PDB file of C-alpha atoms and ligand atoms in Angstrom:
ATOM      1  CA  UNK J   1     -14.752  11.929 -36.188  1.00  0.00           C
ATOM      2  CA  UNK J   2     -13.418   9.635 -33.225  1.00  0.00           C
ATOM      3  CA  UNK J   3     -13.971   6.129 -33.515  1.00  0.00           C
ATOM      4  CA  UNK J   4     -16.681   5.836 -31.041  1.00  0.00           C
ATOM      5  CA  UNK J   5     -19.243   8.338 -29.699  1.00  0.00           C
ATOM      6  CA  UNK J   6     -18.035  10.245 -26.775  1.00  0.00           C
ATOM      7  CA  UNK J   7     -19.300   9.657 -23.702  1.00  0.00           C
ATOM      8  CA  UNK J   8     -19.651  12.315 -21.558  1.00  0.00           C
ATOM      9  CA  UNK J   9     -20.904  10.657 -18.469  1.00  0.00           C
ATOM     10  CA  UNK J  10     -18.617  10.017 -15.101  1.00  0.00           C
ATOM     11  CA  UNK J  11     -21.521   7.387 -13.894  1.00  0.00           C
ATOM     12  CA  UNK J  12     -21.667   4.445 -16.562  1.00  0.00           C
ATOM     13  CA  UNK J  13     -24.169   1.522 -16.166  1.00  0.00           C
ATOM     14  CA  UNK J  14     -23.013  -1.640 -15.032  1.00  0.00           C
ATOM     15  CA  UNK J  15     -23.952  -4.025 -17.734  1.00  0.00           C
ATOM     16  CA  UNK J  16     -27.811  -3.638 -18.289  1.00  0.00           C
ATOM     17  CA  UNK J  17     -28.362  -3.868 -14.622  1.00  0.00           C
ATOM     18  CA  UNK J  18     -29.665  -0.249 -14.267  1.00  0.00           C
ATOM     19  CA  UNK J  19     -26.755   0.111 -11.583  1.00  0.00           C
ATOM     20  CA  UNK J  20     -24.535   2.903 -12.140  1.00  0.00           C
ATOM     21  CA  UNK J  21     -21.113   3.560 -10.633  1.00  0.00           C
ATOM     22  CA  UNK J  22     -18.054   6.263 -11.177  1.00  0.00           C
ATOM     23  CA  UNK J  23     -16.596   5.761 -14.598  1.00  0.00           C
ATOM     24  CA  UNK J  24     -13.149   5.299 -12.686  1.00  0.00           C
ATOM     25  CA  UNK J  25     -12.770   2.822  -9.963  1.00  0.00           C
ATOM     26  CA  UNK J  26      -9.199   1.663  -8.502  1.00  0.00           C
ATOM     27  CA  UNK J  27      -7.246  -1.572  -8.375  1.00  0.00           C
ATOM     28  CA  UNK J  28      -5.270  -3.314  -6.190  1.00  0.00           C
ATOM     29  CA  UNK J  29      -2.710  -5.351  -7.834  1.00  0.00           C
ATOM     30  CA  UNK J  30       0.749  -5.366  -6.898  1.00  0.00           C
ATOM     31  CA  UNK J  31       0.112  -3.423  -3.021  1.00  0.00           C
ATOM     32  CA  UNK J  32       3.738  -2.493  -1.981  1.00  0.00           C
ATOM     33  CA  UNK J  33       2.464  -0.785   1.632  1.00  0.00           C
ATOM     34  CA  UNK J  34      -0.848  -1.721   2.586  1.00  0.00           C
ATOM     35  CA  UNK J  35      -1.646   1.018   5.373  1.00  0.00           C
ATOM     36  CA  UNK J  36      -0.466   3.391   2.325  1.00  0.00           C
ATOM     37  CA  UNK J  37      -2.782   1.923   0.412  1.00  0.00           C
ATOM     38  CA  UNK J  38      -5.283   1.795   2.799  1.00  0.00           C
ATOM     39  CA  UNK J  39      -5.508   5.635   3.605  1.00  0.00           C
ATOM     40  CA  UNK J  40      -5.479   6.253  -0.183  1.00  0.00           C
ATOM     41  CA  UNK J  41      -8.532   3.949  -0.571  1.00  0.00           C
ATOM     42  CA  UNK J  42     -10.423   5.537   1.813  1.00  0.00           C
ATOM     43  CA  UNK J  43      -9.726   9.218   0.567  1.00  0.00           C
ATOM     44  CA  UNK J  44     -10.794   7.509  -3.076  1.00  0.00           C
ATOM     45  CA  UNK J  45     -13.914   7.036  -1.811  1.00  0.00           C
ATOM     46  CA  UNK J  46     -14.399  10.238   0.216  1.00  0.00           C
ATOM     47  CA  UNK J  47     -13.547  11.681  -3.080  1.00  0.00           C
ATOM     48  CA  UNK J  48     -16.544   9.907  -5.041  1.00  0.00           C
ATOM     49  CA  UNK J  49     -14.563   6.688  -6.253  1.00  0.00           C
ATOM     50  CA  UNK J  50     -17.511   4.329  -5.511  1.00  0.00           C
ATOM     51  CA  UNK J  51     -15.833   0.525  -7.309  1.00  0.00           C
ATOM     52  CA  UNK J  52     -12.805  -1.235  -6.530  1.00  0.00           C
ATOM     53  CA  UNK J  53     -11.123  -4.089  -8.043  1.00  0.00           C
ATOM     54  CA  UNK J  54      -9.380  -6.795  -6.689  1.00  0.00           C
ATOM     55  CA  UNK J  55      -8.914 -10.913  -6.730  1.00  0.00           C
ATOM     56  CA  UNK J  56      -8.232 -14.074  -5.026  1.00  0.00           C
ATOM     57  CA  UNK J  57      -4.886 -14.024  -6.712  1.00  0.00           C
ATOM     58  CA  UNK J  58      -3.551 -10.631  -5.421  1.00  0.00           C
ATOM     59  CA  UNK J  59      -1.017 -10.848  -2.736  1.00  0.00           C
ATOM     60  CA  UNK J  60      -2.231 -14.559  -2.052  1.00  0.00           C
ATOM     61  CA  UNK J  61      -5.374 -13.025  -0.656  1.00  0.00           C
ATOM     62  CA  UNK J  62      -4.043 -10.037   1.008  1.00  0.00           C
ATOM     63  CA  UNK J  63      -5.432  -7.510  -1.611  1.00  0.00           C
ATOM     64  CA  UNK J  64      -8.842  -8.983  -0.614  1.00  0.00           C
ATOM     65  CA  UNK J  65      -8.086  -8.469   3.070  1.00  0.00           C
ATOM     66  CA  UNK J  66      -7.248  -4.863   2.311  1.00  0.00           C
ATOM     67  CA  UNK J  67     -10.161  -4.523   0.372  1.00  0.00           C
ATOM     68  CA  UNK J  68     -12.388  -5.963   3.573  1.00  0.00           C
ATOM     69  CA  UNK J  69     -10.639  -3.420   6.131  1.00  0.00           C
ATOM     70  CA  UNK J  70     -11.708  -0.335   3.526  1.00  0.00           C
ATOM     71  CA  UNK J  71     -14.854  -1.819   3.097  1.00  0.00           C
ATOM     72  CA  UNK J  72     -15.244  -1.652   7.208  1.00  0.00           C
ATOM     73  CA  UNK J  73     -14.024   1.719   7.335  1.00  0.00           C
ATOM     74  CA  UNK J  74     -16.203   3.348   4.707  1.00  0.00           C
ATOM     75  CA  UNK J  75     -19.304   0.944   5.040  1.00  0.00           C
ATOM     76  CA  UNK J  76     -20.395  -1.869   2.838  1.00  0.00           C
ATOM     77  CA  UNK J  77     -22.855   0.090   0.579  1.00  0.00           C
ATOM     78  CA  UNK J  78     -20.097   2.835  -0.582  1.00  0.00           C
ATOM     79  CA  UNK J  79     -18.226   0.210  -2.717  1.00  0.00           C
ATOM     80  CA  UNK J  80     -19.416  -1.717  -5.702  1.00  0.00           C
ATOM     81  CA  UNK J  81     -16.941  -4.398  -5.003  1.00  0.00           C
ATOM     82  CA  UNK J  82     -15.400  -6.557  -7.881  1.00  0.00           C
ATOM     83  CA  UNK J  83     -13.394  -9.795  -7.280  1.00  0.00           C
ATOM     84  CA  UNK J  84     -11.737 -12.168  -9.616  1.00  0.00           C
ATOM     85  CA  UNK J  85     -11.423 -16.458  -9.203  1.00  0.00           C
ATOM     86  CA  UNK J  86      -8.937 -18.302 -10.904  1.00  0.00           C
ATOM     87  CA  UNK J  87      -9.673 -20.065 -13.993  1.00  0.00           C
ATOM     88  CA  UNK J  88      -9.213 -23.429 -12.554  1.00  0.00           C
ATOM     89  CA  UNK J  89     -11.837 -23.032 -10.081  1.00  0.00           C
ATOM     90  CA  UNK J  90     -14.484 -22.787 -12.826  1.00  0.00           C
ATOM     91  CA  UNK J  91     -13.911 -26.470 -13.903  1.00  0.00           C
ATOM     92  CA  UNK J  92     -16.126 -27.629 -11.158  1.00  0.00           C
ATOM     93  CA  UNK J  93     -19.006 -25.925  -8.844  1.00  0.00           C
ATOM     94  CA  UNK J  94     -17.412 -27.417  -5.198  1.00  0.00           C
ATOM     95  CA  UNK J  95     -14.325 -26.030  -6.384  1.00  0.00           C
ATOM     96  CA  UNK J  96     -15.674 -22.604  -7.074  1.00  0.00           C
ATOM     97  CA  UNK J  97     -17.758 -22.242  -4.274  1.00  0.00           C
ATOM     98  CA  UNK J  98     -15.063 -22.922  -1.891  1.00  0.00           C
ATOM     99  CA  UNK J  99     -12.825 -20.164  -3.706  1.00  0.00           C
ATOM    100  CA  UNK J 100     -15.454 -17.769  -3.659  1.00  0.00           C
ATOM    101  CA  UNK J 101     -16.333 -18.569   0.220  1.00  0.00           C
ATOM    102  CA  UNK J 102     -12.423 -18.254   1.190  1.00  0.00           C
ATOM    103  CA  UNK J 103     -12.684 -14.986  -0.981  1.00  0.00           C
ATOM    104  CA  UNK J 104     -15.891 -13.319   0.932  1.00  0.00           C
ATOM    105  CA  UNK J 105     -14.237 -14.407   4.080  1.00  0.00           C
ATOM    106  CA  UNK J 106     -11.348 -12.099   3.292  1.00  0.00           C
ATOM    107  CA  UNK J 107     -13.161  -9.676   2.230  1.00  0.00           C
ATOM    108  CA  UNK J 108     -15.599  -9.865   5.202  1.00  0.00           C
ATOM    109  CA  UNK J 109     -18.989  -9.611   3.255  1.00  0.00           C
ATOM    110  CA  UNK J 110     -21.789 -12.272   2.623  1.00  0.00           C
ATOM    111  CA  UNK J 111     -21.989 -10.974  -1.068  1.00  0.00           C
ATOM    112  CA  UNK J 112     -19.652  -8.888  -3.120  1.00  0.00           C
ATOM    113  CA  UNK J 113     -21.197  -6.920  -6.058  1.00  0.00           C
ATOM    114  CA  UNK J 114     -19.449  -9.072  -9.520  1.00  0.00           C
ATOM    115  CA  UNK J 115     -17.123 -11.922  -9.416  1.00  0.00           C
ATOM    116  CA  UNK J 116     -14.972 -12.585 -12.510  1.00  0.00           C
ATOM    117  CA  UNK J 117     -12.982 -15.562 -14.067  1.00  0.00           C
ATOM    118  CA  UNK J 118      -9.835 -14.106 -14.142  1.00  0.00           C
ATOM    119  CA  UNK J 119      -9.073 -15.294 -17.897  1.00  0.00           C
ATOM    120  CA  UNK J 120     -10.511 -17.802 -19.640  1.00  0.00           C
ATOM    121  CA  UNK J 121      -9.582 -22.008 -18.400  1.00  0.00           C
ATOM    122  CA  UNK J 122      -7.864 -23.437 -20.827  1.00  0.00           C
ATOM    123  CA  UNK J 123      -9.295 -27.437 -19.745  1.00  0.00           C
ATOM    124  CA  UNK J 124     -13.050 -26.839 -18.916  1.00  0.00           C
ATOM    125  CA  UNK J 125     -15.362 -25.552 -22.050  1.00  0.00           C
ATOM    126  CA  UNK J 126     -16.490 -21.862 -22.007  1.00  0.00           C
ATOM    127  CA  UNK J 127     -19.742 -23.448 -21.232  1.00  0.00           C
ATOM    128  CA  UNK J 128     -19.008 -25.171 -18.616  1.00  0.00           C
ATOM    129  CA  UNK J 129     -16.844 -22.110 -17.134  1.00  0.00           C
ATOM    130  CA  UNK J 130     -20.289 -20.132 -17.264  1.00  0.00           C
ATOM    131  CA  UNK J 131     -22.434 -22.716 -15.793  1.00  0.00           C
ATOM    132  CA  UNK J 132     -19.913 -22.647 -12.736  1.00  0.00           C
ATOM    133  CA  UNK J 133     -19.828 -18.852 -12.838  1.00  0.00           C
ATOM    134  CA  UNK J 134     -23.668 -18.578 -12.834  1.00  0.00           C
ATOM    135  CA  UNK J 135     -23.692 -21.173  -9.882  1.00  0.00           C
ATOM    136  CA  UNK J 136     -21.892 -18.593  -7.844  1.00  0.00           C
ATOM    137  CA  UNK J 137     -24.912 -15.970  -8.392  1.00  0.00           C
ATOM    138  CA  UNK J 138     -27.669 -18.700  -8.136  1.00  0.00           C
ATOM    139  CA  UNK J 139     -26.131 -19.268  -4.555  1.00  0.00           C
ATOM    140  CA  UNK J 140     -26.301 -15.252  -3.682  1.00  0.00           C
ATOM    141  CA  UNK J 141     -22.314 -15.456  -3.012  1.00  0.00           C
ATOM    142  CA  UNK J 142     -22.309 -12.345  -5.855  1.00  0.00           C
ATOM    143  CA  UNK J 143     -25.086 -10.210  -7.074  1.00  0.00           C
ATOM    144  CA  UNK J 144     -23.421 -10.341 -10.776  1.00  0.00           C
ATOM    145  CA  UNK J 145     -21.055 -12.303 -12.870  1.00  0.00           C
ATOM    146  CA  UNK J 146     -18.518 -11.334 -15.876  1.00  0.00           C
ATOM    147  CA  UNK J 147     -15.606 -12.540 -17.320  1.00  0.00           C
ATOM    148  CA  UNK J 148     -11.717 -11.104 -17.481  1.00  0.00           C
ATOM    149  CA  UNK J 149      -9.182 -11.303 -20.868  1.00  0.00           C
ATOM    150  CA  UNK J 150     -11.990 -12.759 -23.164  1.00  0.00           C
ATOM    151  CA  UNK J 151     -11.439 -11.595 -26.694  1.00  0.00           C
ATOM    152  CA  UNK J 152     -14.575 -10.529 -28.966  1.00  0.00           C
ATOM    153  CA  UNK J 153     -14.742 -14.462 -30.009  1.00  0.00           C
ATOM    154  CA  UNK J 154     -14.656 -15.599 -26.134  1.00  0.00           C
ATOM    155  CA  UNK J 155     -17.154 -12.790 -24.778  1.00  0.00           C
ATOM    156  CA  UNK J 156     -19.569 -13.755 -27.745  1.00  0.00           C
ATOM    157  CA  UNK J 157     -19.193 -17.741 -26.904  1.00  0.00           C
ATOM    158  CA  UNK J 158     -19.732 -16.345 -23.209  1.00  0.00           C
ATOM    159  CA  UNK J 159     -22.617 -14.329 -23.920  1.00  0.00           C
ATOM    160  CA  UNK J 160     -24.188 -17.426 -25.538  1.00  0.00           C
ATOM    161  CA  UNK J 161     -24.412 -19.730 -22.702  1.00  0.00           C
ATOM    162  CA  UNK J 162     -25.705 -17.451 -19.783  1.00  0.00           C
ATOM    163  CA  UNK J 163     -28.970 -18.716 -18.751  1.00  0.00           C
ATOM    164  CA  UNK J 164     -30.497 -17.047 -15.610  1.00  0.00           C
ATOM    165  CA  UNK J 165     -27.600 -14.309 -15.259  1.00  0.00           C
ATOM    166  CA  UNK J 166     -26.123 -12.037 -17.794  1.00  0.00           C
ATOM    167  CA  UNK J 167     -22.324 -11.288 -18.061  1.00  0.00           C
ATOM    168  CA  UNK J 168     -22.338  -7.294 -17.143  1.00  0.00           C
ATOM    169  CA  UNK J 169     -18.452  -7.153 -17.495  1.00  0.00           C
ATOM    170  CA  UNK J 170     -15.234  -8.152 -18.875  1.00  0.00           C
ATOM    171  CA  UNK J 171     -12.133  -6.903 -17.569  1.00  0.00           C
ATOM    172  CA  UNK J 172      -9.481  -6.232 -20.157  1.00  0.00           C
ATOM    173  CA  UNK J 173      -5.990  -4.825 -20.967  1.00  0.00           C
ATOM    174  CA  UNK J 174      -6.825  -1.143 -22.385  1.00  0.00           C
ATOM    175  CA  UNK J 175      -5.172   2.141 -22.319  1.00  0.00           C
ATOM    176  CA  UNK J 176      -3.979   4.288 -24.756  1.00  0.00           C
ATOM    177  CA  UNK J 177      -0.754   2.685 -25.773  1.00  0.00           C
ATOM    178  CA  UNK J 178      -2.861  -0.925 -25.894  1.00  0.00           C
ATOM    179  CA  UNK J 179      -5.877  -0.624 -27.931  1.00  0.00           C
ATOM    180  CA  UNK J 180      -6.331  -3.875 -29.227  1.00  0.00           C
ATOM    181  CA  UNK J 181     -10.034  -4.003 -27.127  1.00  0.00           C
ATOM    182  CA  UNK J 182     -11.049  -0.933 -29.912  1.00  0.00           C
ATOM    183  CA  UNK J 183     -10.640  -4.031 -32.684  1.00  0.00           C
ATOM    184  CA  UNK J 184     -13.889  -5.640 -32.187  1.00  0.00           C
ATOM    185  CA  UNK J 185     -14.257  -6.300 -28.518  1.00  0.00           C
ATOM    186  CA  UNK J 186     -15.511  -2.446 -27.428  1.00  0.00           C
ATOM    187  CA  UNK J 187     -18.329  -2.423 -30.208  1.00  0.00           C
ATOM    188  CA  UNK J 188     -19.703  -5.772 -29.057  1.00  0.00           C
ATOM    189  CA  UNK J 189     -19.539  -4.680 -25.575  1.00  0.00           C
ATOM    190  CA  UNK J 190     -21.568  -1.856 -26.573  1.00  0.00           C
ATOM    191  CA  UNK J 191     -23.560  -3.256 -28.899  1.00  0.00           C
ATOM    192  CA  UNK J 192     -24.750  -6.167 -26.097  1.00  0.00           C
ATOM    193  CA  UNK J 193     -24.468  -3.951 -23.078  1.00  0.00           C
ATOM    194  CA  UNK J 194     -21.332  -5.205 -21.369  1.00  0.00           C
ATOM    195  CA  UNK J 195     -19.426  -2.908 -19.410  1.00  0.00           C
ATOM    196  CA  UNK J 196     -15.613  -2.933 -20.290  1.00  0.00           C
ATOM    197  CA  UNK J 197     -13.322  -2.610 -17.147  1.00  0.00           C
ATOM    198  CA  UNK J 198      -9.935  -1.395 -18.563  1.00  0.00           C
ATOM    199  CA  UNK J 199      -7.104  -2.723 -16.502  1.00  0.00           C
ATOM    200  CA  UNK J 200      -3.584  -1.426 -16.568  1.00  0.00           C
ATOM    201  CA  UNK J 201      -4.668   2.139 -18.054  1.00  0.00           C
ATOM    202  CA  UNK J 202      -1.443   3.824 -16.673  1.00  0.00           C
ATOM    203  CA  UNK J 203       0.240   1.548 -18.333  1.00  0.00           C
ATOM    204  CA  UNK J 204       1.842   0.988 -15.003  1.00  0.00           C
ATOM    205  CA  UNK J 205       2.870   4.821 -15.162  1.00  0.00           C
ATOM    206  CA  UNK J 206       4.258   4.878 -18.337  1.00  0.00           C
ATOM    207  CA  UNK J 207       1.804   7.074 -19.491  1.00  0.00           C
ATOM    208  CA  UNK J 208       3.572   9.842 -17.742  1.00  0.00           C
ATOM    209  CA  UNK J 209       5.930  10.259 -20.065  1.00  0.00           C
ATOM    210  CA  UNK J 210       4.385  10.215 -23.329  1.00  0.00           C
ATOM    211  CA  UNK J 211       4.636  13.785 -25.135  1.00  0.00           C
ATOM    212  CA  UNK J 212       1.531  13.377 -26.889  1.00  0.00           C
ATOM    213  CA  UNK J 213      -0.380  13.254 -23.604  1.00  0.00           C
ATOM    214  CA  UNK J 214       1.842  16.008 -21.756  1.00  0.00           C
ATOM    215  CA  UNK J 215       0.870  18.606 -24.942  1.00  0.00           C
ATOM    216  CA  UNK J 216      -2.541  17.375 -24.994  1.00  0.00           C
ATOM    217  CA  UNK J 217      -2.862  17.954 -21.402  1.00  0.00           C
ATOM    218  CA  UNK J 218      -1.184  21.430 -20.789  1.00  0.00           C
ATOM    219  CA  UNK J 219      -4.248  22.847 -23.411  1.00  0.00           C
ATOM    220  CA  UNK J 220      -6.880  21.220 -20.137  1.00  0.00           C
ATOM    221  CA  UNK J 221      -4.394  21.895 -17.514  1.00  0.00           C
ATOM    222  CA  UNK J 222      -4.303  18.193 -17.047  1.00  0.00           C
ATOM    223  CA  UNK J 223      -1.689  15.350 -16.607  1.00  0.00           C
ATOM    224  CA  UNK J 224      -0.460  12.891 -19.248  1.00  0.00           C
ATOM    225  CA  UNK J 225      -2.157  10.039 -16.647  1.00  0.00           C
ATOM    226  CA  UNK J 226      -5.466  12.396 -16.398  1.00  0.00           C
ATOM    227  CA  UNK J 227      -5.369  12.680 -20.327  1.00  0.00           C
ATOM    228  CA  UNK J 228      -4.732   8.651 -20.480  1.00  0.00           C
ATOM    229  CA  UNK J 229      -7.926   7.855 -18.365  1.00  0.00           C
ATOM    230  CA  UNK J 230     -10.189  10.670 -19.981  1.00  0.00           C
ATOM    231  CA  UNK J 231      -9.493   9.058 -23.099  1.00  0.00           C
ATOM    232  CA  UNK J 232     -10.625   5.617 -21.901  1.00  0.00           C
ATOM    233  CA  UNK J 233     -14.043   7.021 -19.840  1.00  0.00           C
ATOM    234  CA  UNK J 234     -14.875   8.931 -23.193  1.00  0.00           C
ATOM    235  CA  UNK J 235     -15.723   5.747 -24.922  1.00  0.00           C
ATOM    236  CA  UNK J 236     -19.110   4.367 -24.438  1.00  0.00           C
ATOM    237  CA  UNK J 237     -19.221   1.183 -21.996  1.00  0.00           C
ATOM    238  CA  UNK J 238     -15.824   1.970 -20.730  1.00  0.00           C
ATOM    239  CA  UNK J 239     -14.675   2.134 -16.732  1.00  0.00           C
ATOM    240  CA  UNK J 240     -10.648   2.272 -16.072  1.00  0.00           C
ATOM    241  CA  UNK J 241      -9.247   1.347 -13.129  1.00  0.00           C
ATOM    242  CA  UNK J 242      -6.051   2.518 -12.103  1.00  0.00           C
ATOM    243  CA  UNK J 243      -4.025   1.562  -9.248  1.00  0.00           C
ATOM    244  CA  UNK J 244      -2.295   4.033  -6.720  1.00  0.00           C
ATOM    245  CA  UNK J 245      -1.593   3.756  -3.184  1.00  0.00           C
ATOM    246  CA  UNK J 246      -0.738   7.525  -2.611  1.00  0.00           C
ATOM    247  CA  UNK J 247      -3.373   9.988  -2.021  1.00  0.00           C
ATOM    248  CA  UNK J 248      -1.779  12.625  -3.813  1.00  0.00           C
ATOM    249  CA  UNK J 249      -2.512  10.115  -6.810  1.00  0.00           C
ATOM    250  CA  UNK J 250      -5.941   9.533  -5.860  1.00  0.00           C
ATOM    251  CA  UNK J 251      -6.330  13.291  -6.538  1.00  0.00           C
ATOM    252  CA  UNK J 252      -4.724  13.326  -9.780  1.00  0.00           C
ATOM    253  CA  UNK J 253      -6.972  10.000 -11.202  1.00  0.00           C
ATOM    254  CA  UNK J 254     -10.317  11.769  -9.564  1.00  0.00           C
ATOM    255  CA  UNK J 255      -9.226  14.688 -11.813  1.00  0.00           C
ATOM    256  CA  UNK J 256      -9.750  12.764 -15.219  1.00  0.00           C
ATOM    257  CA  UNK J 257     -13.452  12.847 -14.255  1.00  0.00           C
ATOM    258  CA  UNK J 258     -15.395  16.140 -14.611  1.00  0.00           C
ATOM    259  CA  UNK J 259     -14.537  17.210 -18.139  1.00  0.00           C
ATOM    260  CA  UNK J 260     -14.052  15.172 -21.674  1.00  0.00           C
ATOM    261  CA  UNK J 261     -11.129  15.590 -24.527  1.00  0.00           C
ATOM    262  CA  UNK J 262     -12.366  17.228 -27.333  1.00  0.00           C
ATOM    263  CA  UNK J 263     -12.634  15.277 -30.636  1.00  0.00           C
ATOM    264  CA  UNK J 264      -9.607  16.378 -32.283  1.00  0.00           C
ATOM    265  CA  UNK J 265      -7.856  15.376 -29.186  1.00  0.00           C
ATOM    266  CA  UNK J 266      -9.028  11.717 -28.974  1.00  0.00           C
ATOM    267  CA  UNK J 267      -8.275  11.294 -32.807  1.00  0.00           C
ATOM    268  CA  UNK J 268      -4.773  12.449 -32.357  1.00  0.00           C
ATOM    269  CA  UNK J 269      -4.702   9.565 -29.486  1.00  0.00           C
ATOM    270  CA  UNK J 270      -6.183   7.550 -31.967  1.00  0.00           C
ATOM    271  CA  UNK J 271      -3.906   8.342 -34.569  1.00  0.00           C
ATOM    272  CA  UNK J 272      -0.626   8.076 -32.755  1.00  0.00           C
ATOM    273  CA  UNK J 273       1.436   5.104 -31.791  1.00  0.00           C
ATOM    274  CA  UNK J 274       3.780   4.902 -29.003  1.00  0.00           C
TER     275      UNK J 274
HETATM  276  N1  NAP K 301      -7.767  -8.988 -14.902  1.00  0.00           N
HETATM  277  C1  NAP K 301      -6.770  -8.862 -15.298  1.00  0.00           C
HETATM  278  O1  NAP K 301      -6.167  -9.691 -15.878  1.00  0.00           O
HETATM  279  C2  NAP K 301      -5.752  -7.724 -14.747  1.00  0.00           C
HETATM  280  C3  NAP K 301      -4.653  -7.486 -15.145  1.00  0.00           C
HETATM  281  C4  NAP K 301      -3.542  -6.383 -14.339  1.00  0.00           C
HETATM  282  C5  NAP K 301      -4.444  -5.567 -13.790  1.00  0.00           C
HETATM  283  N2  NAP K 301      -5.562  -5.827 -13.016  1.00  0.00           N
HETATM  284  C6  NAP K 301      -6.223  -4.598 -12.301  1.00  0.00           C
HETATM  285  O2  NAP K 301      -6.207  -3.563 -12.890  1.00  0.00           O
HETATM  286  C7  NAP K 301      -5.581  -2.432 -11.778  1.00  0.00           C
HETATM  287  C8  NAP K 301      -4.630  -1.436 -12.698  1.00  0.00           C
HETATM  288  O3  NAP K 301      -3.820  -2.009 -13.475  1.00  0.00           O
HETATM  289  P1  NAP K 301      -1.839  -2.245 -13.128  1.00  0.00           P
HETATM  290  O4  NAP K 301      -2.311  -2.070 -11.549  1.00  0.00           O
HETATM  291  O5  NAP K 301      -1.597  -3.303 -13.765  1.00  0.00           O
HETATM  292  O6  NAP K 301      -1.562  -0.620 -14.132  1.00  0.00           O
HETATM  293  P2  NAP K 301      -2.077   0.883 -14.108  1.00  0.00           P
HETATM  294  O7  NAP K 301      -3.414   1.406 -13.186  1.00  0.00           O
HETATM  295  O8  NAP K 301      -1.739   1.151 -15.730  1.00  0.00           O
HETATM  296  O9  NAP K 301      -0.804   1.221 -13.507  1.00  0.00           O
HETATM  297  C9  NAP K 301      -0.664   1.178 -11.489  1.00  0.00           C
HETATM  298  C10 NAP K 301       0.738   1.601 -11.294  1.00  0.00           C
HETATM  299  O10 NAP K 301       1.455   3.347 -12.020  1.00  0.00           O
HETATM  300  C11 NAP K 301       1.551   4.171 -10.593  1.00  0.00           C
HETATM  301  N3  NAP K 301       0.582   5.377 -11.142  1.00  0.00           N
HETATM  302  C12 NAP K 301      -0.806   5.484 -10.639  1.00  0.00           C
HETATM  303  N4  NAP K 301      -1.004   6.896 -10.915  1.00  0.00           N
HETATM  304  C13 NAP K 301       0.167   7.126 -11.548  1.00  0.00           C
HETATM  305  C14 NAP K 301       0.401   8.387 -11.864  1.00  0.00           C
HETATM  306  N5  NAP K 301      -0.744   9.723 -12.021  1.00  0.00           N
HETATM  307  N6  NAP K 301       1.598   8.841 -12.613  1.00  0.00           N
HETATM  308  C15 NAP K 301       2.506   8.081 -12.664  1.00  0.00           C
HETATM  309  N7  NAP K 301       2.457   6.557 -12.120  1.00  0.00           N
HETATM  310  C16 NAP K 301       1.089   6.054 -11.616  1.00  0.00           C
HETATM  311  C17 NAP K 301       1.352   2.863  -9.326  1.00  0.00           C
HETATM  312  O11 NAP K 301       2.119   3.565  -8.622  1.00  0.00           O
HETATM  313  P3  NAP K 301       1.487   3.899  -6.940  1.00  0.00           P
HETATM  314  O12 NAP K 301       0.964   2.781  -6.357  1.00  0.00           O
HETATM  315  O13 NAP K 301       3.013   4.334  -6.246  1.00  0.00           O
HETATM  316  O14 NAP K 301       0.876   5.278  -7.357  1.00  0.00           O
HETATM  317  C18 NAP K 301       1.548   1.604  -9.848  1.00  0.00           C
HETATM  318  O15 NAP K 301       2.700   1.511 -10.168  1.00  0.00           O
HETATM  319  C19 NAP K 301      -4.563  -3.351 -11.552  1.00  0.00           C
HETATM  320  O16 NAP K 301      -4.332  -2.898  -9.975  1.00  0.00           O
HETATM  321  C20 NAP K 301      -5.946  -4.751 -11.214  1.00  0.00           C
HETATM  322  O17 NAP K 301      -7.162  -4.564 -10.124  1.00  0.00           O
HETATM  323  C21 NAP K 301      -6.444  -6.411 -13.843  1.00  0.00           C
END
């Protein structure tokens, strides 16, 4: 039996909001060619991807500007937008508000769907960071709040401090080759209804080279990258957010949905060490 029950749905709930998004969204870190990326992201929406991840840090704001252009092209309502503010913003409500307003300006929207603390700040307490995070939702800048790079202990702590707004997501490094979230965090997320947004799910392209994934993929007529993404979305509560700026790879990524690995192939990946 796989370590977790297999989730066969390609629509995943965000936290306990009742709202669902596609099991695969797209990331926007380290864009090389914004024009090409724009085409790829618009194409992804046409193919049914409805969530996108960005951050004030990516390209010094240029990734948010790119997402803004995509939103204007496809229509704001077509995409669930996640952005992330730098940790030190969460030391103070005014600092966070100023950074949030700058993000919204770059995105060209009044509200984002989800804002995350990019990684835990080491100076402000977790309680303070959550207070400041909640204030952004209180002020109407974001519909939902969440965290990123919080391990199980930190997530549990963060969850204990929320008052009016639930933490709906934790964005963490999770891939076939980096399975740390399976040691506690994923179980907590399942129990507490927190969505895990799996970042670097393709190990920056490395997954394409893994022989085990090639071998498994051949059985399904799928590529190693599709196997790697399918493994992640087979987990309850997990959404994968790969990045590509190539249309042909958008098709490949979309082809990671609509089917599921058999339990024995999930087990083979669980037992494998790259
Ligand atoms: N919260 C955090 O701290 C954090 C940290 C890292 C990332 N993230 C988010 O997660 C997103 C994804 O992570 P990531 O960008 O680190 O890595 P990734 O998605 O694992 O890999 C992206 C890289 O793989 C290439 N690629 C895409 N599809 C491929 C395929 N089918 N075969 C081979 N290579 C392929 C892409 O190149 P092409 O563009 O040329 O296709 C790109 O260089 C980021 O963009 C960002 O939004 C968040």
